[in-house]
Coordinates of C-alpha atoms and ligand atoms in Angstrom, one line a residue:
M1 CA -8.0 24.2 -17.4
T2 CA -9.2 27.7 -18.3
T3 CA -7.9 29.7 -21.3
V4 CA -8.1 33.5 -20.8
H5 CA -7.5 35.9 -23.7
L6 CA -6.2 39.3 -22.6
E7 CA -6.7 42.2 -25.0
T8 CA -6.2 45.4 -23.1
R9 CA -2.5 46.0 -23.6
M10 CA 0.5 44.6 -25.5
P11 CA 1.2 41.3 -23.8
D12 CA 4.7 40.5 -22.4
F13 CA 4.5 36.9 -23.6
D14 CA 2.8 34.8 -26.3
V15 CA 1.9 32.2 -23.7
V16 CA 2.1 32.0 -19.9
I17 CA 1.6 28.7 -18.1
R18 CA 0.6 30.0 -14.7
G19 CA 0.8 28.7 -11.2
G20 CA 2.2 25.2 -11.8
T21 CA 4.9 23.2 -10.1
V22 CA 7.9 23.1 -12.5
A23 CA 10.4 20.3 -12.4
T24 CA 13.7 19.9 -14.1
A25 CA 16.3 17.2 -13.7
A26 CA 17.8 19.3 -10.9
D27 CA 14.9 21.1 -9.1
V28 CA 11.2 21.3 -8.4
F29 CA 9.8 24.8 -7.8
D30 CA 6.6 26.8 -8.2
A31 CA 6.8 29.2 -11.1
D32 CA 5.0 30.7 -14.1
V33 CA 6.5 29.8 -17.5
G34 CA 6.6 32.6 -20.1
I35 CA 7.0 31.7 -23.7
V36 CA 7.9 33.9 -26.7
D37 CA 8.4 32.7 -30.2
G38 CA 8.3 29.1 -29.2
R39 CA 11.0 29.3 -26.6
V40 CA 11.0 29.7 -22.8
A41 CA 11.5 33.4 -22.1
A42 CA 11.1 33.6 -18.4
L43 CA 10.5 31.6 -15.3
G44 CA 9.2 33.3 -12.1
A45 CA 6.5 34.4 -9.8
R46 CA 3.6 36.5 -11.2
L47 CA 4.9 36.9 -14.7
G48 CA 3.3 39.6 -16.8
S49 CA 0.5 39.3 -19.3
A50 CA 0.3 36.9 -22.3
E51 CA -1.8 36.5 -25.3
T52 CA -2.9 33.2 -24.0
E53 CA -2.7 31.9 -20.5
Y54 CA -3.1 28.4 -19.1
D55 CA -3.8 27.7 -15.5
A56 CA -1.6 24.9 -14.2
K57 CA -2.5 25.1 -10.5
G58 CA -2.2 21.7 -8.9
K59 CA -0.4 20.4 -11.9
Y60 CA 3.2 19.5 -12.8
V61 CA 4.9 21.4 -15.6
L62 CA 7.6 19.1 -17.0
P63 CA 10.0 19.1 -19.9
G64 CA 8.4 17.2 -22.8
G65 CA 9.6 13.6 -22.9
I66 CA 12.3 12.6 -25.4
D67 CA 11.9 9.1 -26.7
S68 CA 15.3 8.2 -27.9
H69 CA 14.7 4.6 -28.9
C70 CA 11.7 3.9 -31.1
H71 CA 11.1 2.3 -34.4
I72 CA 9.0 4.4 -36.8
A73 CA 8.4 3.8 -40.5
Q74 CA 11.2 1.2 -40.3
L75 CA 11.6 -2.1 -42.0
S76 CA 12.7 -4.8 -39.6
G77 CA 15.6 -7.2 -40.3
T78 CA 13.0 -9.6 -41.7
G79 CA 11.5 -7.0 -44.0
L80 CA 8.4 -6.2 -41.9
M81 CA 7.3 -2.5 -41.9
T82 CA 6.3 -1.0 -38.5
A83 CA 2.6 -0.1 -38.2
D84 CA 3.4 3.4 -37.2
D85 CA 4.7 6.0 -39.5
F86 CA 5.9 9.5 -38.5
E87 CA 2.3 10.8 -38.4
T88 CA 0.8 8.2 -36.1
G89 CA 4.1 7.8 -34.2
T90 CA 4.5 11.5 -33.4
R91 CA 0.8 11.9 -32.7
S92 CA 0.8 9.0 -30.2
A93 CA 4.0 10.3 -28.6
M94 CA 2.7 13.8 -28.0
C95 CA -0.6 12.5 -26.5
G96 CA 1.6 10.8 -23.9
G97 CA 3.7 13.9 -23.1
T98 CA 6.6 13.2 -25.4
T99 CA 7.8 16.1 -27.6
T100 CA 10.9 14.7 -29.3
L101 CA 11.5 11.4 -31.0
I102 CA 14.8 9.8 -32.1
P103 CA 13.9 6.8 -34.2
F104 CA 16.3 5.0 -36.6
A105 CA 17.3 5.2 -40.2
A106 CA 18.0 1.5 -40.8
Q107 CA 20.7 0.3 -43.1
H108 CA 20.0 -3.2 -44.4
K109 CA 22.8 -5.3 -46.0
G110 CA 23.9 -3.9 -49.3
M111 CA 22.3 -0.6 -48.7
S112 CA 24.1 2.7 -48.4
L113 CA 23.6 4.9 -45.3
R114 CA 22.5 7.7 -47.5
D115 CA 19.7 5.6 -48.8
A116 CA 18.7 4.7 -45.3
L117 CA 18.6 8.4 -44.3
A118 CA 16.7 9.3 -47.5
T119 CA 14.0 6.7 -46.7
A120 CA 13.5 7.9 -43.2
H121 CA 13.4 11.6 -44.2
A122 CA 10.9 10.9 -46.9
D123 CA 8.4 9.6 -44.3
A124 CA 9.3 12.0 -41.5
G125 CA 9.4 15.3 -43.4
P126 CA 5.8 15.5 -44.5
K127 CA 4.3 13.6 -41.5
A128 CA 6.0 14.4 -38.2
M129 CA 4.0 16.5 -35.9
I130 CA 6.7 17.1 -33.3
D131 CA 10.5 17.5 -33.6
Y132 CA 12.7 14.5 -34.3
A133 CA 16.3 13.5 -34.9
L134 CA 17.6 10.2 -36.3
H135 CA 20.0 7.6 -35.2
L136 CA 21.5 5.2 -37.8
I137 CA 21.4 1.4 -37.7
V138 CA 24.7 0.1 -39.1
S139 CA 24.3 -3.4 -40.3
D140 CA 26.8 -3.5 -43.2
P141 CA 30.0 -1.8 -42.1
T142 CA 31.9 -2.0 -45.4
P143 CA 35.2 0.0 -45.9
Q144 CA 33.2 2.5 -47.9
V145 CA 30.6 2.9 -45.0
L146 CA 33.3 3.2 -42.3
G147 CA 35.8 5.1 -44.3
Q148 CA 33.6 7.7 -46.1
E149 CA 29.9 7.6 -45.5
L150 CA 29.6 7.4 -41.8
P151 CA 32.2 10.0 -40.8
Q152 CA 30.6 12.5 -43.1
I153 CA 27.1 11.7 -41.9
V154 CA 28.1 12.1 -38.2
K155 CA 29.4 15.6 -39.1
E156 CA 26.0 16.3 -40.6
G157 CA 24.2 15.9 -37.2
Y158 CA 23.6 12.1 -36.9
T159 CA 25.8 11.7 -33.9
S160 CA 24.7 8.2 -32.8
F161 CA 24.2 4.8 -34.3
K162 CA 23.0 1.4 -33.2
I163 CA 24.7 -1.9 -33.8
Y164 CA 23.4 -5.4 -33.2
M165 CA 25.1 -8.5 -31.8
T166 CA 22.1 -10.6 -32.8
Y167 CA 19.4 -11.0 -35.5
D168 CA 20.5 -12.9 -38.7
A169 CA 20.2 -9.8 -40.9
L170 CA 21.7 -7.2 -38.7
K171 CA 24.3 -8.8 -36.5
L172 CA 28.0 -7.7 -36.6
N173 CA 30.8 -10.0 -35.6
D174 CA 33.3 -8.9 -32.9
R175 CA 35.8 -7.7 -35.5
E176 CA 33.1 -5.5 -37.1
V177 CA 32.0 -4.3 -33.7
L178 CA 35.5 -3.2 -32.9
E179 CA 35.8 -1.4 -36.2
V180 CA 32.5 0.5 -35.6
L181 CA 33.5 1.3 -32.1
A182 CA 36.8 2.7 -33.3
L183 CA 34.9 4.9 -35.8
G184 CA 32.7 6.0 -32.9
R185 CA 35.8 7.1 -31.0
R186 CA 37.4 8.9 -34.0
E187 CA 34.2 10.8 -34.9
G188 CA 32.9 11.4 -31.4
A189 CA 29.6 9.5 -32.0
V190 CA 27.5 7.5 -29.4
V191 CA 27.4 3.8 -30.2
M192 CA 24.3 2.0 -29.0
V193 CA 24.6 -1.8 -28.7
H194 CA 21.9 -4.4 -28.8
A195 CA 23.7 -7.0 -26.6
E196 CA 22.6 -10.6 -27.0
N197 CA 24.7 -13.6 -27.9
H198 CA 23.5 -14.6 -31.4
D199 CA 24.9 -18.1 -31.5
V200 CA 23.5 -19.0 -28.1
I201 CA 20.1 -17.8 -29.2
A202 CA 20.3 -19.7 -32.5
Y203 CA 21.4 -22.9 -30.7
L204 CA 18.7 -22.7 -28.1
T205 CA 16.1 -21.9 -30.7
D206 CA 17.0 -24.9 -32.8
E207 CA 16.9 -27.2 -29.7
L208 CA 13.5 -25.9 -28.6
L209 CA 11.9 -26.1 -32.1
S210 CA 13.2 -29.6 -32.6
A211 CA 11.6 -30.6 -29.3
G212 CA 8.3 -29.2 -30.5
K213 CA 8.5 -26.2 -28.1
T214 CA 7.1 -23.5 -30.4
A215 CA 4.8 -21.4 -28.3
P216 CA 5.6 -17.7 -27.8
K217 CA 6.8 -18.4 -24.2
Y218 CA 9.8 -20.2 -25.6
H219 CA 11.1 -17.0 -27.0
A220 CA 12.1 -16.0 -23.5
V221 CA 13.9 -19.3 -23.1
A222 CA 15.8 -18.9 -26.3
H223 CA 16.7 -15.3 -25.5
S224 CA 18.2 -16.4 -22.2
W225 CA 19.5 -13.9 -19.7
I226 CA 22.9 -15.7 -20.0
A227 CA 23.0 -14.7 -23.7
E228 CA 22.3 -11.1 -22.7
R229 CA 24.8 -11.1 -19.8
E230 CA 27.6 -12.6 -22.0
A231 CA 27.0 -10.1 -24.8
T232 CA 26.8 -7.2 -22.4
H233 CA 30.1 -8.2 -20.9
R234 CA 31.6 -8.7 -24.4
A235 CA 30.3 -5.3 -25.7
I236 CA 31.8 -3.6 -22.7
S237 CA 35.1 -5.4 -23.2
L238 CA 35.3 -4.5 -26.8
A239 CA 34.6 -0.8 -26.0
E240 CA 37.2 -1.0 -23.3
I241 CA 39.8 -2.2 -25.8
I242 CA 38.9 0.8 -28.1
D243 CA 38.6 3.1 -25.1
V244 CA 35.3 4.5 -26.2
P245 CA 32.0 5.1 -24.3
I246 CA 29.0 2.9 -25.2
L247 CA 25.4 2.7 -24.4
I248 CA 23.8 -0.8 -23.8
V249 CA 20.2 -0.4 -24.9
H250 CA 17.0 -2.2 -23.6
V251 CA 18.6 -3.9 -20.6
S252 CA 16.2 -6.5 -19.2
G253 CA 17.5 -7.7 -15.9
G254 CA 19.9 -8.2 -13.0
Q255 CA 22.8 -10.1 -14.6
A256 CA 23.3 -7.6 -17.4
I257 CA 22.9 -4.7 -14.9
E258 CA 25.6 -6.3 -12.8
Q259 CA 28.0 -6.2 -15.8
I260 CA 27.2 -2.5 -16.4
R261 CA 27.4 -1.6 -12.7
S262 CA 30.8 -3.1 -12.3
A263 CA 32.1 -1.4 -15.5
Q264 CA 30.8 1.9 -14.2
A265 CA 32.4 1.3 -10.9
R266 CA 35.7 0.8 -12.7
G267 CA 35.3 4.2 -14.2
L268 CA 34.3 3.2 -17.7
K269 CA 31.8 5.3 -19.6
V270 CA 29.2 2.6 -20.0
F271 CA 25.7 4.0 -20.2
A272 CA 22.5 2.0 -20.0
E273 CA 18.9 2.2 -21.1
T274 CA 15.9 0.3 -20.0
C275 CA 12.2 0.3 -21.1
P276 CA 8.7 -0.2 -19.7
Q277 CA 8.5 -3.8 -20.8
Y278 CA 11.2 -4.7 -18.2
L279 CA 9.3 -3.0 -15.4
F280 CA 5.7 -3.8 -16.3
L281 CA 5.7 -7.2 -18.1
T282 CA 7.2 -10.5 -17.1
E283 CA 8.1 -13.7 -19.0
S284 CA 4.7 -15.1 -17.8
D285 CA 3.0 -12.5 -20.1
L286 CA 4.5 -14.5 -23.0
D287 CA 2.6 -17.5 -21.7
R288 CA -0.8 -15.8 -22.1
D289 CA -3.5 -18.0 -23.8
G290 CA -3.1 -19.1 -27.4
M291 CA -1.1 -16.5 -29.4
E292 CA -1.8 -13.7 -26.9
G293 CA 1.7 -14.2 -25.7
A294 CA 3.0 -13.0 -29.1
K295 CA 2.0 -9.5 -28.0
C296 CA 4.8 -9.4 -25.5
V297 CA 7.5 -11.0 -27.7
C298 CA 10.5 -8.6 -27.8
S299 CA 14.2 -8.9 -27.5
P300 CA 15.6 -9.1 -24.9
P301 CA 12.4 -10.5 -23.4
P302 CA 10.8 -9.5 -20.2
R303 CA 12.2 -11.5 -17.3
D304 CA 10.7 -12.5 -13.9
A305 CA 9.5 -10.4 -11.0
A306 CA 12.9 -10.6 -9.2
N307 CA 14.6 -9.1 -12.3
Q308 CA 11.9 -6.4 -12.5
E309 CA 12.9 -5.4 -9.0
L310 CA 16.5 -5.2 -10.0
V311 CA 15.6 -3.0 -13.0
W312 CA 13.8 -0.7 -10.6
R313 CA 16.9 -0.6 -8.4
G314 CA 19.0 0.3 -11.4
L315 CA 16.7 3.2 -12.1
E316 CA 16.7 4.3 -8.5
T317 CA 20.5 4.1 -8.1
G318 CA 21.5 5.7 -11.3
V319 CA 22.8 2.7 -13.3
F320 CA 20.4 3.7 -16.0
E321 CA 20.8 6.9 -17.9
I322 CA 17.8 6.5 -20.2
F323 CA 14.2 5.2 -20.0
S324 CA 12.9 4.9 -23.5
S325 CA 10.0 2.9 -25.1
D326 CA 11.8 0.8 -27.7
H327 CA 8.4 1.2 -29.4
A328 CA 8.5 -1.5 -32.1
P329 CA 4.9 -1.6 -33.4
Y330 CA 3.8 -4.8 -35.2
R331 CA 0.1 -5.4 -35.2
M332 CA -1.5 -8.7 -34.1
D333 CA -2.7 -9.4 -37.7
T334 CA -1.5 -11.1 -40.7
G335 CA 0.5 -8.1 -41.8
G336 CA 2.3 -8.0 -38.4
K337 CA 3.1 -10.5 -35.7
L338 CA 0.9 -13.2 -37.3
R339 CA 2.4 -12.8 -40.7
N340 CA 3.4 -16.4 -40.6
G341 CA -0.1 -17.5 -39.6
P342 CA -2.0 -18.1 -36.4
K343 CA 0.3 -21.1 -35.5
A344 CA 3.6 -19.4 -36.2
H345 CA 6.4 -20.6 -34.0
F346 CA 8.2 -18.1 -31.7
K347 CA 11.1 -17.5 -34.1
Q348 CA 8.6 -16.4 -36.7
I349 CA 6.9 -13.7 -34.5
A350 CA 8.1 -10.2 -35.1
N351 CA 10.0 -8.9 -32.1
G352 CA 8.9 -5.7 -30.4
V353 CA 6.2 -4.1 -28.3
P354 CA 4.5 -0.7 -28.5
G355 CA 4.9 1.9 -25.8
L356 CA 5.3 5.4 -27.1
E357 CA 2.3 6.9 -25.5
V358 CA 2.3 5.0 -22.2
R359 CA 6.0 5.1 -21.4
L360 CA 5.8 8.3 -19.3
P361 CA 2.5 7.6 -17.5
L362 CA 3.6 4.1 -16.5
L363 CA 6.8 5.4 -15.0
F364 CA 5.2 8.4 -13.4
S365 CA 2.5 6.3 -11.8
E366 CA 4.6 3.4 -10.6
G367 CA 7.9 5.3 -10.1
V368 CA 7.1 8.9 -9.0
R369 CA 3.7 8.4 -7.3
T370 CA 5.0 5.4 -5.3
G371 CA 8.1 7.4 -4.2
R372 CA 10.6 4.9 -5.9
I373 CA 12.1 7.7 -7.9
S374 CA 11.9 11.5 -7.5
L375 CA 10.3 13.8 -9.9
E376 CA 13.8 15.1 -10.8
Q377 CA 14.9 11.6 -11.6
F378 CA 11.8 11.1 -13.7
V379 CA 12.6 14.2 -15.8
A380 CA 16.3 13.1 -16.1
L381 CA 15.5 9.6 -17.2
T382 CA 12.8 10.4 -19.6
S383 CA 14.0 13.7 -21.1
T384 CA 17.1 15.6 -19.9
N385 CA 19.6 12.7 -20.0
A386 CA 18.6 11.8 -23.6
A387 CA 19.0 15.4 -24.7
K388 CA 22.5 15.5 -23.2
L389 CA 23.6 12.1 -24.3
Y390 CA 22.4 12.6 -27.9
G391 CA 23.5 16.2 -28.4
I392 CA 20.2 18.2 -28.4
Y393 CA 20.7 19.9 -25.1
P394 CA 19.9 22.6 -24.0
Q395 CA 17.5 23.2 -26.9
K396 CA 15.6 20.2 -25.7
G397 CA 15.3 18.4 -22.4
S398 CA 14.8 21.2 -19.9
I399 CA 12.6 24.1 -19.0
S400 CA 15.2 26.8 -19.0
V401 CA 15.4 30.3 -20.5
G402 CA 16.2 29.9 -24.2
A403 CA 15.2 26.3 -24.5
D404 CA 12.4 25.2 -26.9
A405 CA 9.1 25.4 -25.1
D406 CA 8.5 21.7 -25.3
I407 CA 6.4 21.2 -22.2
A408 CA 3.9 18.7 -20.8
I409 CA 1.4 19.7 -18.1
W410 CA 0.6 16.7 -15.9
D411 CA -2.4 16.1 -13.8
P412 CA -0.8 13.9 -11.1
D413 CA -4.2 12.6 -9.9
C414 CA -5.8 11.8 -13.3
E415 CA -6.6 8.1 -13.2
V416 CA -6.5 6.3 -16.5
S417 CA -7.3 2.7 -17.3
I418 CA -5.1 2.0 -20.3
S419 CA -6.8 0.6 -23.3
Q420 CA -5.9 0.5 -27.0
S421 CA -9.0 2.4 -27.9
M422 CA -7.7 5.5 -26.1
L423 CA -4.3 5.5 -27.6
H424 CA -3.3 7.4 -30.8
D425 CA -0.9 5.0 -32.5
A426 CA -1.7 2.7 -35.4
M427 CA -1.6 -0.4 -33.3
D428 CA -4.4 -2.9 -32.6
Y429 CA -3.2 -3.8 -29.1
T430 CA -1.3 -2.6 -26.1
P431 CA 0.4 -5.1 -23.8
Y432 CA -0.8 -2.9 -20.9
E433 CA -4.5 -3.2 -21.6
G434 CA -6.5 -2.8 -18.5
R435 CA -3.7 -1.5 -16.3
T436 CA -4.7 1.6 -14.3
V437 CA -2.2 4.4 -13.9
R438 CA -2.4 7.7 -11.9
G439 CA -1.0 10.7 -13.6
W440 CA -1.3 11.7 -17.2
P441 CA -0.2 14.6 -19.3
V442 CA -3.3 16.8 -20.0
M443 CA -1.5 19.3 -22.2
T444 CA 1.5 19.1 -24.4
F445 CA 3.3 22.0 -26.0
S446 CA 5.8 21.7 -28.8
R447 CA 7.8 24.8 -29.4
G448 CA 5.1 26.8 -27.6
D449 CA 2.2 25.3 -29.7
L450 CA -0.4 23.5 -27.8
V451 CA -0.5 20.2 -29.7
W452 CA -2.5 18.0 -27.2
A453 CA -5.0 19.3 -24.8
D454 CA -7.7 17.6 -22.7
G455 CA -8.1 14.8 -25.2
N456 CA -7.8 16.7 -28.4
V457 CA -4.9 16.6 -30.9
N458 CA -4.1 20.0 -32.5
A459 CA -1.2 19.6 -34.8
T460 CA -0.7 19.1 -38.5
P461 CA 1.6 16.6 -40.1
G462 CA 4.8 18.2 -41.3
R463 CA 5.1 20.8 -38.4
G464 CA 7.8 18.7 -36.8
R465 CA 11.3 19.8 -37.5
F466 CA 14.4 17.7 -38.0
L467 CA 17.1 18.2 -35.4
R468 CA 20.7 18.2 -36.5
R469 CA 22.6 17.0 -33.4
D470 CA 25.8 18.1 -31.8
K471 CA 28.3 15.7 -30.2
S472 CA 27.2 14.1 -26.9
Y473 CA 27.1 16.7 -24.1
T474 CA 27.2 13.9 -21.6
I475 CA 30.4 12.4 -23.0
Y476 CA 32.3 15.5 -24.1
N477 CA 31.1 18.3 -21.6
R478 CA 31.0 16.4 -18.4
A479 CA 34.0 16.7 -16.2
Ligands
LIG501 O1 12.3 -6.7 -29.8 C1 12.7 -5.6 -30.1 N1 13.3 -4.9 -29.2 N2 12.5 -5.1 -31.3 C2 12.9 -3.9 -31.8 C3 14.3 -4.0 -32.4 C4 15.3 -3.8 -31.4 O2 16.1 -4.7 -31.3 O3 15.3 -2.9 -30.6
LIG502 ZN1 17.6 -3.8 -30.1
LIG503 ZN1 14.7 -1.2 -30.6

């Protein structure tokens, strides 16, 4: 990549990215991209001069990714802090071509939503290097929360929240789910649902543990696909009763997909998200030697190869709206996954896998390069659909005149062997160690600033801005 400074006359643009192949969710075309004041000002052939120019010949020029499901500076239900804060989390994201994060402000029982927001903002404000919004996690839907706090907070730009049907400390019962869904309908917020049947998981866990089956691989047995299918069906049914759209997050396999597909076929606004762990890991990864399997313990767990195929089919055929990381970073040390010692049983292992930085390269390599999905689908699944669903479109999620110049330049031939040592998060492992991908973002721009280029990070903590969000464009503006 060459950088040319032109000094002879007043330039037309601050930045021009020249000669690349631009892709949006709708089109792929050759164009220069002109940037003024951090926004896209022009797209076209042979754009005029710029203060700084970047040569993108032979490269793809894509909207920066939006990772709309990641856990950053967040306490888990069991009180464990994620390894990544907003500095390391945003740094890692932008080095993997992502330019916007939407993590969670988590309410724990007895806590107000305002306190949850204040906690998240206190970390994000001084540390974030790229722009971010926040979802809420609602775990204690008291009359005060549902009647006063949450409606006001939605109006202030937090237009989505996640609820859980499992985890001891977070789960809501069906009555509570209905009440939260009704609020989502009244206020026009997006409700994200973690759909697994809690009692089934608790029962199977007890059975397995009393039979001495404690290894990480039994996590995948306890978190059975039947528990996921049943809860997915129930969540859809509860949303149908309230007549409100929902999003089922981190869908792991065929049976849950079938529930979603059939609801979509009936005309229900049921959206779905999946994540790298369901395409690139299987349940056999939980059976790695010793406690190595703990690295891949997440919920729902990765399934088998046949289910991986069905998740790919769901991406190809449009069942899925969103491809996010569900980055939930707990290190493999005594402050993280092994908090309960090297012989912890599977229920004591923190749930979650990291994936912020490798989310896009994994899907690009195995999805776009293999021809399973088009470049337009890649952009839609990793950026545009999230911008639209979560109310930050068209500021984010596209390369169009007026949009923020959040752009990643991809070298489609760059071959990378993934290893933790090259990543920029605060983790001590990646479950994808040793996997080779082709295609990597070599430059990332955030509002026109070059924040990642050829292996170098160039952003200061605190430059990221908080995004107050509108109502969902997908739900309220789509015919
Ligand atoms: O195992 C996972 N997915 N951990 C993160 C929390 C959640 O449920 O998304
Ligand atoms: Zn979840
Ligand atoms: Zn999650």
